[in-house]
Coordinates of C-alpha atoms in Angstrom, one line a residue:
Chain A
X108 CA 0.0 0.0 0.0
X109 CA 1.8 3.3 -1.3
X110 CA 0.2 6.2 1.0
X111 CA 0.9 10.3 0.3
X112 CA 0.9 12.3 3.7
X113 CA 0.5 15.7 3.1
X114 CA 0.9 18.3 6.3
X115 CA -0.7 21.1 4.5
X116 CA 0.5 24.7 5.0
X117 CA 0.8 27.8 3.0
X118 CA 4.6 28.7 3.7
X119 CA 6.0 25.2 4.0
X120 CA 3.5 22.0 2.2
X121 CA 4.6 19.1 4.1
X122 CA 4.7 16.0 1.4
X123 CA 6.2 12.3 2.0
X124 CA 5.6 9.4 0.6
X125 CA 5.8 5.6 1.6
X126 CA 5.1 2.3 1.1
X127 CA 4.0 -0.7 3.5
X128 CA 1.6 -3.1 4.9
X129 CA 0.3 -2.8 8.7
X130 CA 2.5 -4.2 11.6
X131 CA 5.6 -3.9 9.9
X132 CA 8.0 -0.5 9.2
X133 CA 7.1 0.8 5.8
X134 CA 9.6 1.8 3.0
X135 CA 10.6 5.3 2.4
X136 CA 9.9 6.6 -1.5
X137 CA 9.8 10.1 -1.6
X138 CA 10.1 13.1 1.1
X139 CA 9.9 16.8 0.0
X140 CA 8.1 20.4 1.3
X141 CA 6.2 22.5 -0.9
X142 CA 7.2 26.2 -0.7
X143 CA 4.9 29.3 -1.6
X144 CA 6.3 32.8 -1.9
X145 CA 4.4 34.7 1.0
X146 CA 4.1 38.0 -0.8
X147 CA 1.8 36.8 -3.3
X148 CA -2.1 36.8 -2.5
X149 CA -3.7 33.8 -1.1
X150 CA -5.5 33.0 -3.8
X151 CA -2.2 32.5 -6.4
X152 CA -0.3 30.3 -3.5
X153 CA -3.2 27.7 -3.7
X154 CA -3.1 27.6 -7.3
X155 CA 0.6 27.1 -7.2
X156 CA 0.1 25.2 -4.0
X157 CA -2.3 22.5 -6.2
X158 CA -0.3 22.3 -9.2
X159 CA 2.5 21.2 -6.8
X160 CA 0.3 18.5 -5.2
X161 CA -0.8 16.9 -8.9
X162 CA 3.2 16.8 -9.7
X163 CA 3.3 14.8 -6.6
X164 CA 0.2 12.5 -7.0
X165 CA 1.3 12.0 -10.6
X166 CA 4.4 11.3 -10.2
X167 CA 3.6 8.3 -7.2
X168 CA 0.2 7.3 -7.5
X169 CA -0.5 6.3 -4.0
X170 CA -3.6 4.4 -3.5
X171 CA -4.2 6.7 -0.4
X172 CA -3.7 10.3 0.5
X173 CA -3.5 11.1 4.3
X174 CA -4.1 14.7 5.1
X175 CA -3.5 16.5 8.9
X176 CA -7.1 17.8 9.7
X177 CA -6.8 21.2 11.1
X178 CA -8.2 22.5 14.1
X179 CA -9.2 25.8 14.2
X180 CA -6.4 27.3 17.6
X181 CA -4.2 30.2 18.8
X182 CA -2.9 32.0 15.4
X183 CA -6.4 32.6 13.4
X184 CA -4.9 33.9 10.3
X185 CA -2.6 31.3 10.0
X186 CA -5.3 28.6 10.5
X187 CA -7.1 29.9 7.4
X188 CA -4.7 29.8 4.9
X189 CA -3.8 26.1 6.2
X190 CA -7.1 25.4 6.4
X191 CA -7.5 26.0 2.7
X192 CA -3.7 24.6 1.9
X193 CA -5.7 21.1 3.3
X194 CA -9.0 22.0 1.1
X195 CA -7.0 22.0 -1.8
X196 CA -5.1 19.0 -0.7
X197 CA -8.6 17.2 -0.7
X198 CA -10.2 18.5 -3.4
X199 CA -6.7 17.4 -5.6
X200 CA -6.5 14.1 -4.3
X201 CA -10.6 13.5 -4.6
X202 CA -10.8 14.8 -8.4
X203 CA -8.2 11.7 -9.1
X204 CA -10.5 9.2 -7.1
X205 CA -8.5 8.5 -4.3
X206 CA -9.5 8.0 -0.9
X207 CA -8.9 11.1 1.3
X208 CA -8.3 10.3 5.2
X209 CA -7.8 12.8 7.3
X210 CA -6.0 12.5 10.6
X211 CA -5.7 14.4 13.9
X212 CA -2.2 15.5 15.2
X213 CA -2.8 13.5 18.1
X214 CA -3.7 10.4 16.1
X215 CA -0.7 10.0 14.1
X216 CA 1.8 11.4 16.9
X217 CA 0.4 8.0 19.3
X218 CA 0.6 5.9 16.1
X219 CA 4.2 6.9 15.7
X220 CA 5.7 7.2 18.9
X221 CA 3.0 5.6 21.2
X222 CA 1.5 9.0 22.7
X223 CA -0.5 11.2 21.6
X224 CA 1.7 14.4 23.3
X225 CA 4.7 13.5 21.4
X226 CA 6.8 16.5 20.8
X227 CA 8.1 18.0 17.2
X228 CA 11.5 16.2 17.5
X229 CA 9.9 12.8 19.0
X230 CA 8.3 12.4 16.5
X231 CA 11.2 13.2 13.7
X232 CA 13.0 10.5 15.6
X233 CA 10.4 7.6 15.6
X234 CA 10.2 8.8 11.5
X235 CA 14.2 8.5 11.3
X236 CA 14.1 5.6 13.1
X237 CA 11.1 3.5 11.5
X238 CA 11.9 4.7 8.0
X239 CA 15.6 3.8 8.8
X240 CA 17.3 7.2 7.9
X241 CA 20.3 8.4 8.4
X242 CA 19.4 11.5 9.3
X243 CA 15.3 13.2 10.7
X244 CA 14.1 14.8 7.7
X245 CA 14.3 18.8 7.4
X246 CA 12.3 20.8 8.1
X247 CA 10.0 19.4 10.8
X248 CA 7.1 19.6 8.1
X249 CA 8.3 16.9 6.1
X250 CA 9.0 14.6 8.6
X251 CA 5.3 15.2 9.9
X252 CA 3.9 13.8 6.4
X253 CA 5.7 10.8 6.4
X254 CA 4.2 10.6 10.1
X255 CA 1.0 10.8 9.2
X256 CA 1.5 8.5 5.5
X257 CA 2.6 5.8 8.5
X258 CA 0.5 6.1 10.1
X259 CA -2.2 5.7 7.6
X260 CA -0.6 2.7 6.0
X261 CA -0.6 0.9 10.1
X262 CA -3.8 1.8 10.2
X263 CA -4.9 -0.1 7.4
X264 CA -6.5 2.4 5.5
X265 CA -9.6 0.8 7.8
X266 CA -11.3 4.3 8.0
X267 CA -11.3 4.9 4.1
X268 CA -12.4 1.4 3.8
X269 CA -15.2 1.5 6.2
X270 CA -16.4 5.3 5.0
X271 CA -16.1 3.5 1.3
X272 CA -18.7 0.3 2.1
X273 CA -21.2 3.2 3.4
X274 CA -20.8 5.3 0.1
X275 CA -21.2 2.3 -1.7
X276 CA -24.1 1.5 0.6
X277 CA -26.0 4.8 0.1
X278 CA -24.9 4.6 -3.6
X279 CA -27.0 1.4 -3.9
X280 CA -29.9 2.1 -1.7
X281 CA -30.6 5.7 -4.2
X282 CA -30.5 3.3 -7.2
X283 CA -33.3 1.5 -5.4
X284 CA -35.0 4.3 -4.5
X285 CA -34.9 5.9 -8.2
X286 CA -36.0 2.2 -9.3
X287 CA -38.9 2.1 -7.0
X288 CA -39.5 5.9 -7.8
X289 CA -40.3 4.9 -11.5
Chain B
X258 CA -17.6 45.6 -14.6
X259 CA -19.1 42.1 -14.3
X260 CA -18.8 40.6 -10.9
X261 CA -19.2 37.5 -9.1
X262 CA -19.4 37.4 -5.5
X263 CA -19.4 33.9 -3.9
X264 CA -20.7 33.7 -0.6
X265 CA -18.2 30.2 0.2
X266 CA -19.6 27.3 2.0
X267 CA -19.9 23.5 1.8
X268 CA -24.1 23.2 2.5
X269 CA -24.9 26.3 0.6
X270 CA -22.8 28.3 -1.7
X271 CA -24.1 31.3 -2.3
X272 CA -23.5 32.9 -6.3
X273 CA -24.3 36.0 -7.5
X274 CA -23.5 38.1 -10.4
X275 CA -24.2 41.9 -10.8
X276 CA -23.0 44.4 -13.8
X277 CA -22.0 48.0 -13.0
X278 CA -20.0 51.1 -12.5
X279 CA -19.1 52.5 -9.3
X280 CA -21.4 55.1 -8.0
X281 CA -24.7 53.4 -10.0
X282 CA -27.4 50.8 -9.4
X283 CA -25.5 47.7 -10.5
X284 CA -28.2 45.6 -12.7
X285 CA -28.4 41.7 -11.7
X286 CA -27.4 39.4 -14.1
X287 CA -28.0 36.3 -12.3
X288 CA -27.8 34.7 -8.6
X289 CA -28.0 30.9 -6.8
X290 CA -26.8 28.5 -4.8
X291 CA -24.5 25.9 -5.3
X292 CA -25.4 22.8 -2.6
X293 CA -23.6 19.6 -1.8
X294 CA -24.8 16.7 0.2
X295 CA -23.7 16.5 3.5
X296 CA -23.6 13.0 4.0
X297 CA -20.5 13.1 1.6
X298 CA -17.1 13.2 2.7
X299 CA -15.3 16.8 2.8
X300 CA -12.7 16.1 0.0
X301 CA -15.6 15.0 -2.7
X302 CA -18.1 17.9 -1.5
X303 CA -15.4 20.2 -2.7
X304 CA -14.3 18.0 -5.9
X305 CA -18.7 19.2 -6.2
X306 CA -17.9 22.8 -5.4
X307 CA -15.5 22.7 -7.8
X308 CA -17.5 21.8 -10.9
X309 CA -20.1 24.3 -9.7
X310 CA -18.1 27.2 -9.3
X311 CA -16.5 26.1 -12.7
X312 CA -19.7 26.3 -14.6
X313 CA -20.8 30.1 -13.3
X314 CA -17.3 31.3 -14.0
X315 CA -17.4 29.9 -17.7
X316 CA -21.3 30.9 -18.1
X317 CA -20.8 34.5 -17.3
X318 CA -16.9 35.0 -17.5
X319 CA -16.7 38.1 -14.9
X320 CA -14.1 40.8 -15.1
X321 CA -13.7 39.8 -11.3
X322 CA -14.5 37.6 -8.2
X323 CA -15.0 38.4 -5.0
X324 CA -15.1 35.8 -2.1
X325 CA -16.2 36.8 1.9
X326 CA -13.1 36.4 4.0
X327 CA -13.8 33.8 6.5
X328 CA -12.9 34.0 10.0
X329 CA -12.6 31.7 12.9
X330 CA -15.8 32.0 15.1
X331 CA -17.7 29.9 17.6
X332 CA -18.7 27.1 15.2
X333 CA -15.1 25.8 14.6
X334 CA -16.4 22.8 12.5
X335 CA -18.4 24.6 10.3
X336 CA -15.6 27.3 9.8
X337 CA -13.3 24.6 9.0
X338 CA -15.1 23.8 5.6
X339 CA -16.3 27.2 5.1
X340 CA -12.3 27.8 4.9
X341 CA -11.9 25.0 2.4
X342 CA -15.1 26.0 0.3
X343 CA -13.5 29.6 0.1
X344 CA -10.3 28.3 -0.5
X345 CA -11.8 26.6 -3.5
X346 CA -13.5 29.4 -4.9
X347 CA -10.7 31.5 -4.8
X348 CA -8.5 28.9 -6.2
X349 CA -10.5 28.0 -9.3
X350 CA -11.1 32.1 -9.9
X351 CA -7.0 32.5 -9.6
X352 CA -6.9 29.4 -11.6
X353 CA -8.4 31.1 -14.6
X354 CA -6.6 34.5 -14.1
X355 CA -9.3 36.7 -12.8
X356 CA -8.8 38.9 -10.2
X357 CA -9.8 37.9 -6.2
X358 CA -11.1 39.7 -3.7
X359 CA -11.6 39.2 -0.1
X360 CA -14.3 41.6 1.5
X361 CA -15.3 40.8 5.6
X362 CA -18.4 40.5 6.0
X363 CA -19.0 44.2 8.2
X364 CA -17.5 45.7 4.8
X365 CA -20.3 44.3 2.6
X366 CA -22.7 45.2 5.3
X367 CA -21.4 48.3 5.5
X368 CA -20.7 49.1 1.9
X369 CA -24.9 48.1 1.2
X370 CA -26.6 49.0 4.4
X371 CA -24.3 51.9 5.6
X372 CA -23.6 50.2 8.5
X373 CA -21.3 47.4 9.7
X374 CA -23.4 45.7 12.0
X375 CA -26.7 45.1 10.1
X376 CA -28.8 42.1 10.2
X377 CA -29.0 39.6 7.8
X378 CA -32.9 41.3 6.8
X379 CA -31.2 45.0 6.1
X380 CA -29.0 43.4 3.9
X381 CA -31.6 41.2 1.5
X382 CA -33.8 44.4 2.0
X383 CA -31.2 46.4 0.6
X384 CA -29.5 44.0 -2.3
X385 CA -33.8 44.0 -3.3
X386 CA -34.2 47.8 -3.7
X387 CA -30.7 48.5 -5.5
X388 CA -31.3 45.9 -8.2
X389 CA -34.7 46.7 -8.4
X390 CA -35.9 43.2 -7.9
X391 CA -39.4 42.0 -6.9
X392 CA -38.6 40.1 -3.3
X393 CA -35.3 39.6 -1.9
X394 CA -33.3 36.6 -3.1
X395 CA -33.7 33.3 -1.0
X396 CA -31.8 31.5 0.8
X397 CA -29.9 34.5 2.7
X398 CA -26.9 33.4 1.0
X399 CA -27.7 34.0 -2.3
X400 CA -28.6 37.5 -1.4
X401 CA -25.3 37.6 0.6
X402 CA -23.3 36.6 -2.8
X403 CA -25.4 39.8 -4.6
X404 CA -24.4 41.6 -1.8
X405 CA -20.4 41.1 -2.0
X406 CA -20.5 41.6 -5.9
X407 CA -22.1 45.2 -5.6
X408 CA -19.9 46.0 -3.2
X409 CA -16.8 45.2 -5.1
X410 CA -18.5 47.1 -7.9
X411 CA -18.8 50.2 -5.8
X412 CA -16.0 49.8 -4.5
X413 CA -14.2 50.1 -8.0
X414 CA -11.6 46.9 -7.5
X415 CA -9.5 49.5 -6.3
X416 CA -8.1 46.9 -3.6
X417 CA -7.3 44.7 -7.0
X418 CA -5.8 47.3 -8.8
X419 CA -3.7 48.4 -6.3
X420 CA -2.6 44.8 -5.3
X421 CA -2.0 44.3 -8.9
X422 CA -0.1 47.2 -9.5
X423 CA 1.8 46.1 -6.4
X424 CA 2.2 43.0 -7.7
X425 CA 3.9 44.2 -11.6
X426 CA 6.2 46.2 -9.4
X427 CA 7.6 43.4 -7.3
X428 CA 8.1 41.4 -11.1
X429 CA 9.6 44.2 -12.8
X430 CA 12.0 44.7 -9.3
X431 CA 13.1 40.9 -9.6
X432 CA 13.1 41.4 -13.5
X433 CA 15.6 43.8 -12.6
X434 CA 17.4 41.8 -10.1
X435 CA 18.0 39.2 -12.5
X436 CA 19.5 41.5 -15.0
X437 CA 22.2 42.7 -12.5
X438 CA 23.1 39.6 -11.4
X439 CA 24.4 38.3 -14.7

């Protein structure tokens, strides 16, 4: 199972890429950050921000894409423009057809390192270590997407697959409907 | 000037178009709501946004779009795709290379109403009597997109042109730059 982590941000774009199976450490494949030049408007970073993210999902075709889901906390503006790094993160990896998951910080930090208060440089550690680098990966926003691609992959992918039988569900019981309807 | 004001959001979109000069009664050229089923996931509710947003911008090809700025308020979750939804529209606007603008909401308000604080009523009431139309335009956020597109209008894109003109002198400085350094 190839899974894409994305940490989405604005400034620095968080991107890493691996591949594995749950219960055992997964292969590193690719590990990058996404830059967009702060003086131009929002609106031009997510367009460069989402051209970006299709050279990435084209180049690896991952049969997942993990995203961090953001919480709205302390610095407001900042959250906004993250907040719409990770909508365009979605909407990207949705328009191809793959499953989107999103996880908490939280979630992938006690997937990683065992708790769910980890620090920054705990986690880049338990990355280094399970991905067997030689060195964390730089800056802490890359490191943070191959957390959370991990941590999708030991998951299983269960939540996609679960959220995937009730689409399908649904999808089946409005073709009933619009049968019975006629 | 042909604006289109989009009043972002994942269960209603609101979509308005208006043409006019500054200092007139824009006339309405069209207005509606773009909806998406909540019982999808996030990612493929804005993969629907998407198309939507799409088809008014290549039906009525404005000279400029103007998008309410979001901002983090008691209903975190709801924000959160409000965010993304805005994030799209302003992305798929950029996208084609028309002009964004961000207006809060107290500016519309007060650039409609003549006041910053009125209610949701003052501003259908208003959007009603300056484009001359029969009963205010349901749901509220249709009437809210009607609402951001005149103001732009009045407000001349003079927060566009500047930016722009802000934004050719920061390409002609690194033009420049770049010349030097050879």
């Amino acid at each position: 199972m190839r899974v894409l982590g994305i940490d989405p941000g604005l400034t620095r774009c968080g991107l890493g890429v691996v591949d594995g199976v749950p219960g055992r450490p997964p292969t590193l494949v690719a590990v990058g950050v996404a830059r967009t030049p702060p003086d131009l408007d929002t609106a031009r970073r997510l367009v460069r921000l989402e051209a970006e993210i299709e050279i990435w999902i084209s180049t690896h075709r991952p049969d997942a894409v993990a995203v961090e889901r953001v919480f709205a906390q302390h610095n407001v503006q900042t959250v906004m423009g993250t907040a719409q790094a990770a909508g365009v993160a979605m909407l990207v990896a949705a328009r191809h057809g793959y499953p989107v998951a999103l996880h908490t910080p939280s979630e992938v930090k006690a997937a990683i390192t065992g708790s769910g208060r980890a620090g920054k440089d705990q986690v880049g550690s338990m990355v280094t270590r399970i991905l067997r680098l030689d060195a964390p990966p730089k800056p802490a926003d890359a490191a943070d997407a191959l957390a959370l691609a991990i941590c999708h992959v030991w998951r299983g992918g269960a939540q996609n697959r679960l959220q995937d039988a009730i689409d399908r569900q649904r999808q089946v019981d409005r073709t009933t409907q619009g049968v019975r309807a006629r």
